[in-house]
Amino acid sequence: MGDHLLVNGLDFFYGQTHALRAVTLPIRRNRITSLIGPSGCGKTTLLRCFNRMHDLYPNNRYRGEILMDGRDILGPAVDVIGLRNSMGMVFQKPTPFPMSVFDNVAYGLRLKRVRNAGVLRERVEKALRQAAVWDEVKDRLGQNAQGLSGGQQQRLVIARTLAVDPQVILFDESTSALDPISSKKIEELMTELKKEVTIIAVTHNMQQAARISDFTALMYLGSLVEYDETATIFTKPRNKLTEEYVTGRFG
Amino acid sequence: MAIQDKDLLAIRSRLAVMGQLSAGMFSGAVEALERADGRLARTVIGHDAQVDALENEIEGLCLRFLALKAPKALELRYAVAVTRLTTDIERVADHATVMAREGLARHLAPIWARDRGFGEMASIAHGMVGQAIDSFLAGDDRIHADIVARDRRVGELHRGLNEGLAAQVARDPDRALDIVSLINLTRRMERVADHAKNISVMVPYVTKGILLRHNPEAGPDADNDD
C-alpha cells in the first residue's frame, strides 16, 4: 500500500493569484485522504490539480509536479482525457446527465467505444452494484436519472465514474448537499470503494473526515499545514494551527 | 443493548481480555496464598504488566473512537464507561499483584486456613468481579442488585475477620506482622469487591443512561435525578 500519488513542491496560480504554495503531500494507494481547511485555503484547488481541471481555463499555471506511480501527470505529454478517465470526480451537487439511468452509466463506456449491448449491460449493472444503488434503480433503468432522489443521483454519478475503471476518485464536498441518511450511504460506499480505488476527498465536515479517512491533510492560505494519519490529526496534532482548527477555534 | 460499531466491538473484545486476565490474577493470588504456591504467585505478578498495557491500549482505542466518530447516546456512554471500567479492572489486577507479593514475602497459609471467612470473602469478591465484567460485556443490568447484596456480605466478612485478627494480635504478638499482613489482604479483597460494584454501576449507565455511582444501592430501574 505505498504512495499512489505524490504531490511534490506544487505551486498553482490563477493568473496572478498564487493559490497553492509548495505543497508536498503523499496520497496512499487504496486509502481515503481527506483535504480539510477553511474556505479559500486551497483544498479544492489542489483537488482539481489531480485531474487537471484547471487546464479548462486560460492563464492557470502549475509549477512543481504530481507523480502518479512515478510519472508526472502535470507534464505536457500527458493525455489529459485519459488522465480524467483514470481520475473520476464527484462534485458537491449530483450531476446526472439529462438521460436515462442506464445511459448515464453507459456514457463513458460508449465514449470508449464499447458498443456491444451485452457488455454494456454487464458493465452498467456492475458499476451500479459497486455504487450500492442497483437495488434502487434496477427496475427503472430506462427512466430519466433526474427523477431519482439526491442521494440516488449522487450514487448514480459514482457508478458513472466507476464504469470506466478509474484508479482514483476525487470527491469534492460530495455529501454536503445530501440529507444525513444519504450522506451516510455515500460515506459507507467510499469506505467500501477504497478496496478498489484510491480516494481523495475535500470536505468542510471535519467529523466526516474523521469518520471515513485514513489520512488527513490540513491546508491554510494555500499551504499544507499538517498531514498525518487521521487518528493523529484528531487526537494529537503536532501543529498548533491544526489543534485550533480541529477543535473549532478557527476556521 | 446492541453494540454494532466495529471499533466499539474491538474495544469490547479487548476489555473482555483485560477483565478475564485481572479476574484470573485475583483468583490466582488467592490460590497462591492458600497453597503457599510461590510459582503461581510469581505468575500472577508477571501478568500485571500485561494488564497495564491493555489499559493503555483500550484507553487509546476509546480516545480514537471518541475523536474520530464523535459518538452519541448509547455509543458515547459505552465508550465513556469503558474508560472508567479500565481503571477499576486495572486496580483489581494491582490488588492481586500486591496480594501475591504478600504471599511470597510471608507464609500466611496456616492463618488463612484457620478462618473460613478468608476463603469465603475471596470467593465472593472473585465472583463479583467476573459477573460484573460479564454483565457489562453482555449489557445486562439485572445483575446489579445482586452485586450490591454480595458487596454487603463482603463488608460483613471484612469487619468480622478484622475483629478476629485484631484479637489475634493481642493473643499472639510474635505473629503480629503476619496478622497485619492479613489485615491488609482483607482490605484489598474488600476493595476488589468495591471495584466490582463500580463496574456493575456502569451497566445501567450504558443501557439506560442512569447514573448510580453515588447511589449504588438503587437499582437500574430507579428514577435518575442526577
XYZ file of C-alpha atoms in Angstrom:
477
model
C 0.000 0.000 0.000
C 2.598 2.566 -0.994
C 2.141 6.034 -2.409
C -0.187 6.117 -5.392
C 0.375 9.794 -5.957
C 2.942 12.224 -4.724
C 2.360 15.955 -4.838
C 5.838 17.373 -4.940
C 6.581 21.068 -4.357
C 3.374 22.103 -6.119
C 2.540 25.755 -6.734
C -0.559 26.819 -8.600
C -1.542 30.208 -9.991
C -4.920 31.519 -11.140
C -3.410 34.239 -13.324
C -1.574 36.433 -10.829
C -3.133 34.768 -7.790
C -0.795 32.375 -6.056
C -3.292 29.759 -4.844
C -1.066 26.834 -3.833
C 2.323 27.225 -2.254
C 4.954 24.495 -2.296
C 2.522 21.713 -1.400
C 4.166 18.351 -0.857
C 1.879 15.502 0.066
C 1.754 11.744 -0.482
C -1.526 10.054 -1.413
C -1.584 6.440 -0.301
C -2.966 3.751 -2.585
C -6.371 2.280 -1.622
C -6.766 4.727 1.204
C -9.001 7.739 1.745
C -7.141 11.016 2.128
C -9.215 13.983 3.255
C -8.272 17.567 2.482
C -9.660 19.903 5.122
C -9.271 23.587 5.887
C -11.216 26.843 5.981
C -12.823 28.312 2.860
C -10.274 29.597 0.397
C -7.437 27.513 1.836
C -6.732 25.809 -1.490
C -8.129 22.340 -0.863
C -10.448 22.330 -3.875
C -7.753 23.959 -5.981
C -5.426 21.119 -5.040
C -8.100 18.502 -5.762
C -8.620 19.902 -9.231
C -4.917 19.657 -9.987
C -5.144 15.869 -9.855
C -7.370 15.624 -12.937
C -6.095 18.856 -14.464
C -9.480 20.530 -14.342
C -7.634 23.845 -14.241
C -6.494 23.278 -17.814
C -10.035 24.139 -18.902
C -9.410 27.813 -18.116
C -6.746 30.100 -19.561
C -3.943 31.690 -17.520
C -3.904 28.904 -14.971
C -0.417 27.654 -14.277
C 1.154 24.771 -12.363
C 4.701 24.663 -11.020
C 6.105 21.532 -9.426
C 4.869 18.023 -10.062
C 2.287 15.406 -9.192
C 3.702 11.936 -9.635
C 1.298 9.083 -10.294
C 3.127 5.788 -9.947
C 6.271 7.810 -10.516
C 5.106 9.647 -13.670
C 4.444 13.401 -13.620
C 0.794 13.932 -14.571
C 1.305 17.675 -14.994
C 3.753 17.135 -17.845
C 2.917 18.443 -21.350
C 2.935 14.988 -22.937
C 0.207 13.637 -20.674
C -3.063 12.568 -22.344
C -5.412 14.687 -20.246
C -8.576 12.869 -21.410
C -7.001 9.544 -20.435
C -5.934 11.068 -17.128
C -9.506 12.191 -16.390
C -10.764 8.689 -17.169
C -8.444 7.321 -14.528
C -9.328 10.110 -12.063
C -13.078 10.117 -11.563
C -14.598 13.147 -9.930
C -17.765 13.536 -7.898
C -18.978 17.056 -7.238
C -20.900 18.727 -4.446
C -24.227 18.596 -6.243
C -25.164 15.440 -8.139
C -24.680 15.961 -11.855
C -26.664 13.288 -13.682
C -26.940 13.877 -17.425
C -30.467 14.523 -18.728
C -30.851 10.975 -19.974
C -31.853 7.586 -18.617
C -30.235 5.927 -15.625
C -28.725 3.306 -17.924
C -27.380 5.812 -20.437
C -25.788 7.870 -17.662
C -23.667 4.938 -16.584
C -23.042 3.728 -20.127
C -21.998 7.203 -21.245
C -18.285 6.907 -20.551
C -18.185 3.355 -21.885
C -19.734 4.425 -25.182
C -17.169 7.215 -25.424
C -14.595 4.472 -25.076
C -16.331 2.748 -27.989
C -17.859 -0.085 -26.021
C -20.776 -0.922 -28.320
C -21.750 -4.497 -27.508
C -25.146 -4.372 -25.775
C -24.413 -7.372 -23.569
C -21.092 -5.946 -22.410
C -22.687 -2.572 -21.786
C -25.476 -4.138 -19.702
C -22.981 -6.119 -17.684
C -20.694 -3.154 -17.040
C -23.590 -0.835 -16.155
C -25.007 -3.348 -13.673
C -21.588 -3.938 -12.128
C -20.995 -0.198 -11.685
C -24.457 0.360 -10.198
C -23.915 -2.526 -7.796
C -20.480 -1.168 -6.811
C -22.114 2.184 -6.140
C -24.727 0.497 -3.908
C -27.640 1.857 -5.923
C -28.533 -1.152 -8.117
C -31.387 -2.408 -5.946
C -32.998 1.020 -6.008
C -32.779 1.615 -9.760
C -32.762 -1.819 -11.376
C -36.452 -1.528 -12.266
C -36.158 1.998 -13.638
C -33.023 1.854 -15.766
C -34.898 3.403 -18.687
C -36.268 6.310 -16.693
C -34.739 9.765 -16.631
C -31.996 9.953 -13.993
C -33.162 13.356 -12.878
C -36.210 11.726 -11.311
C -34.034 9.982 -8.704
C -33.546 11.384 -5.195
C -30.441 13.466 -4.478
C -28.698 10.594 -2.707
C -29.536 8.175 -5.513
C -28.331 10.678 -8.110
C -25.020 11.042 -6.280
C -24.545 7.267 -6.189
C -25.511 7.128 -9.860
C -22.784 9.659 -10.595
C -20.348 7.492 -8.643
C -21.492 4.495 -10.719
C -20.903 6.519 -13.893
C -17.397 7.242 -12.653
C -16.779 3.610 -11.711
C -17.949 2.293 -15.078
C -14.752 3.462 -16.761
C -12.500 1.783 -14.170
C -10.813 4.772 -12.560
C -7.755 4.356 -10.355
C -8.564 7.365 -8.238
C -11.827 9.083 -7.328
C -11.856 12.719 -6.288
C -14.770 13.710 -4.060
C -15.420 17.444 -3.869
C -17.770 18.082 -0.926
C -19.800 15.222 -2.315
C -22.178 14.810 0.599
C -22.717 18.423 1.604
C -25.903 18.756 -0.447
C -27.363 15.493 0.847
C -29.514 14.591 3.823
C -27.829 12.685 6.692
C -29.084 9.248 5.603
C -27.895 9.739 2.019
C -24.586 11.138 3.325
C -24.106 8.055 5.457
C -24.699 5.820 2.443
C -22.094 7.714 0.434
C -19.634 7.517 3.337
C -20.166 3.763 3.619
C -19.763 3.467 -0.116
C -16.473 5.388 -0.033
C -15.169 3.077 2.672
C -16.129 0.098 0.514
C -14.720 1.601 -2.699
C -11.261 2.198 -1.293
C -10.625 -1.521 -1.670
C -10.686 -0.865 -5.423
C -9.566 2.734 -5.831
C -7.624 5.496 -4.143
C -9.841 8.265 -2.802
C -9.122 11.934 -2.217
C -11.938 13.869 -0.580
C -12.363 17.557 0.045
C -14.693 18.196 2.929
C -15.838 21.021 5.166
C -17.254 18.442 7.501
C -14.466 17.657 9.911
C -16.405 14.891 11.541
C -16.802 13.244 8.185
C -13.064 13.466 7.577
C -12.534 11.898 10.988
C -15.040 9.119 10.352
C -14.027 7.969 6.927
C -10.497 8.941 6.054
C -7.263 7.140 6.763
C -5.122 10.224 6.231
C -5.939 13.888 6.617
C -4.237 16.995 5.311
C -4.995 20.437 6.723
C -4.488 23.341 4.355
C -4.397 27.050 5.114
C -3.718 30.007 2.818
C -2.614 27.718 0.014
C -0.082 25.826 2.093
C -0.147 22.431 3.658
C -0.171 22.865 7.428
C -0.087 19.257 8.541
C -0.569 15.810 7.051
C -0.771 12.628 9.064
C -2.874 9.625 9.868
C -6.395 10.842 10.633
C -6.295 9.470 14.172
C -3.149 11.506 14.851
C -4.574 14.695 13.340
C -7.659 14.432 15.544
C -6.084 13.232 18.768
C -2.573 14.669 18.928
C -1.790 17.050 16.077
C 1.711 18.449 16.047
C 0.831 21.873 14.704
C -0.901 24.487 16.861
C -2.973 25.624 13.883
C -4.259 22.082 13.374
C -5.139 21.850 17.057
C -7.122 25.077 16.775
C -8.833 24.041 13.552
C -9.925 20.578 14.650
C -11.236 21.935 17.946
C -13.248 24.569 16.076
C -11.343 27.573 17.428
C -10.634 28.906 13.981
C -11.904 28.415 10.503
C -28.195 -3.145 24.116
C -26.732 -3.826 20.713
C -23.271 -2.521 20.039
C -22.674 -2.645 16.305
C -19.839 -0.249 15.574
C -16.792 -2.300 14.675
C -14.417 -0.072 16.650
C -16.581 -0.476 19.747
C -16.748 -4.214 19.193
C -12.946 -4.257 19.068
C -12.821 -2.238 22.297
C -15.252 -4.668 23.914
C -13.188 -7.654 22.906
C -10.001 -6.132 24.368
C -11.944 -5.248 27.518
C -13.027 -8.892 27.782
C -9.394 -9.988 27.624
C -8.377 -7.430 30.248
C -11.259 -8.428 32.526
C -10.546 -12.124 32.249
C -6.864 -11.570 32.937
C -7.472 -9.398 36.018
C -10.116 -11.697 37.483
C -7.776 -14.623 36.843
C -4.944 -12.774 38.603
C -7.150 -12.259 41.650
C -8.164 -15.911 41.915
C -4.535 -16.885 41.232
C -3.300 -14.653 44.061
C -5.824 -16.181 46.468
C -4.900 -19.705 45.425
C -1.194 -18.902 45.774
C -1.853 -17.680 49.330
C -3.917 -20.707 50.264
C -1.431 -23.208 48.887
C 1.703 -21.178 49.632
C 2.477 -21.576 45.935
C 5.362 -19.226 45.114
C 5.397 -20.156 41.444
C 1.749 -19.250 40.986
C 2.318 -16.000 42.919
C 5.127 -15.060 40.537
C 2.904 -15.844 37.533
C 0.256 -13.508 38.928
C 2.828 -10.757 39.458
C 4.119 -11.294 35.913
C 0.668 -10.623 34.436
C 0.409 -7.150 35.936
C 2.392 -5.525 33.124
C 0.047 -7.134 30.584
C -2.971 -5.610 32.294
C -1.265 -2.210 32.367
C -0.542 -2.486 28.648
C -4.160 -3.454 27.942
C -5.369 -0.478 29.949
C -3.229 1.831 27.821
C -4.345 0.141 24.618
C -8.050 0.341 25.461
C -7.736 3.967 26.585
C -6.080 4.729 23.256
C -8.835 2.947 21.316
C -11.514 4.846 23.242
C -9.790 8.173 22.679
C -9.541 7.429 18.986
C -13.171 6.319 18.825
C -14.380 9.449 20.628
C -12.258 11.756 18.492
C -12.998 10.182 15.140
C -16.583 9.050 15.462
C -17.968 11.719 17.830
C -20.445 9.116 19.104
C -23.842 9.925 20.552
C -26.206 8.287 23.058
C -25.517 4.584 23.708
C -22.188 4.527 21.868
C -20.983 7.635 23.707
C -21.993 6.223 27.094
C -20.352 2.911 26.247
C -17.000 4.491 25.364
C -17.057 6.756 28.429
C -17.979 3.794 30.643
C -15.120 1.728 29.251
C -12.588 4.432 30.118
C -13.831 4.266 33.721
C -14.017 0.497 33.790
C -10.433 0.007 32.725
C -9.302 1.910 35.818
C -11.320 -0.396 38.087
C -10.169 -3.529 36.296
C -6.564 -2.373 36.434
C -6.924 -1.755 40.176
C -8.209 -5.319 40.655
C -5.008 -6.529 38.988
C -2.953 -4.239 41.232
C -4.594 -5.650 44.363
C -3.997 -9.181 43.092
C -0.345 -8.353 42.484
C 0.148 -6.964 45.999
C -1.664 -9.974 47.486
C 0.626 -12.322 45.560
C 3.676 -10.366 46.825
C 2.438 -10.551 50.414
C 2.009 -14.273 49.982
C 5.558 -14.580 48.708
C 7.015 -12.443 51.483
C 5.203 -14.178 54.345
C 3.900 -17.658 54.849
C 0.266 -16.832 55.547
C -1.433 -20.095 54.561
C -1.792 -21.507 58.119
C -3.549 -18.409 59.492
C -5.632 -18.118 56.309
C -6.776 -21.713 56.752
C -7.865 -21.112 60.348
C -10.842 -18.985 59.397
C -13.138 -19.942 56.540
C -14.106 -16.287 56.287
C -10.971 -15.514 54.208
C -11.848 -18.064 51.564
C -15.492 -17.025 51.527
C -14.589 -13.366 51.147
C -12.173 -14.141 48.321
C -14.693 -16.354 46.575
C -17.467 -13.754 46.739
C -15.170 -10.937 45.593
C -13.881 -13.023 42.689
C -17.414 -13.974 41.645
C -18.467 -10.337 41.808
C -15.622 -9.192 39.553
C -16.282 -11.877 36.959
C -20.012 -11.328 36.971
C -19.756 -7.530 36.862
C -17.467 -7.678 33.842
C -19.665 -10.273 32.134
C -22.777 -8.199 32.767
C -21.072 -5.161 31.247
C -19.983 -7.121 28.198
C -23.498 -8.537 27.791
C -25.235 -5.238 28.593
C -27.242 -6.986 31.297
C -28.119 -4.554 34.089
C -30.235 -7.092 36.061
C -27.207 -8.327 37.983
C -26.552 -5.011 39.707
C -28.815 -5.635 42.765
C -27.163 -8.991 43.367
C -23.706 -7.401 43.231
C -24.772 -4.785 45.780
C -26.105 -7.508 48.102
C -22.906 -9.512 47.827
C -20.852 -6.397 48.467
C -22.717 -6.040 51.755
C -21.782 -9.618 52.650
C -18.147 -8.868 51.804
C -18.334 -5.842 54.122
C -19.656 -8.017 56.968
C -16.959 -10.612 56.433
C -14.323 -7.894 56.333
C -15.427 -6.466 59.659
C -15.670 -9.913 61.266
C -12.251 -11.007 60.037
C -10.630 -7.776 61.149
C -12.056 -8.073 64.631
C -10.738 -11.619 64.848
C -7.329 -10.583 63.530
C -7.076 -7.665 65.952
C -7.823 -10.036 68.830
C -5.220 -12.437 67.491
C -2.528 -9.737 67.585
C -3.230 -9.318 71.285
C -3.045 -13.076 71.843
C -0.059 -13.792 69.695
C 2.150 -10.682 69.416
C 5.012 -12.731 67.874
C 2.909 -13.184 64.732
C 1.854 -9.542 64.642
C 3.496 -8.892 61.269
C 1.735 -11.831 59.616
C -1.568 -10.736 61.099
C -1.102 -7.143 59.939
C -0.348 -8.570 56.527
C -3.660 -10.456 56.600
C -5.495 -7.313 57.686
C -4.006 -5.683 54.630
C -5.149 -8.603 52.463
C -8.725 -8.446 53.681
C -8.763 -4.716 52.981
C -7.606 -5.432 49.439
C -10.283 -8.078 48.943
C -12.847 -5.614 50.178
C -11.523 -3.078 47.655
C -11.752 -5.665 44.868
C -15.439 -6.105 45.712
C -15.827 -2.312 45.580
C -14.288 -2.262 42.112
C -16.738 -4.963 41.035
C -19.552 -2.756 42.306
C -18.113 0.221 40.387
C -18.073 -1.878 37.237
C -21.620 -3.078 37.767
C -22.794 0.504 38.366
C -21.704 1.372 34.835
C -24.005 -1.207 33.247
C -27.287 0.683 33.854
C -25.428 3.847 32.884
C -24.730 2.311 29.489
C -28.069 0.582 28.987
C -30.382 3.285 30.327
C -28.236 6.357 30.994
C -28.822 6.038 34.746
C -26.008 7.230 36.988
C -25.898 5.171 40.183
C -22.294 5.953 41.055
C -23.175 7.887 44.186
C -26.240 5.818 44.960
C -25.206 2.282 44.098
C -27.841 0.765 46.373
C -30.518 1.979 43.976
C -31.438 -0.376 41.179
C -31.204 0.321 37.468
C -34.944 0.948 37.370
C -34.732 3.762 39.936
C -35.563 7.280 38.840
C -32.477 9.137 37.807
C -32.222 12.516 39.467
C -28.590 13.122 38.521
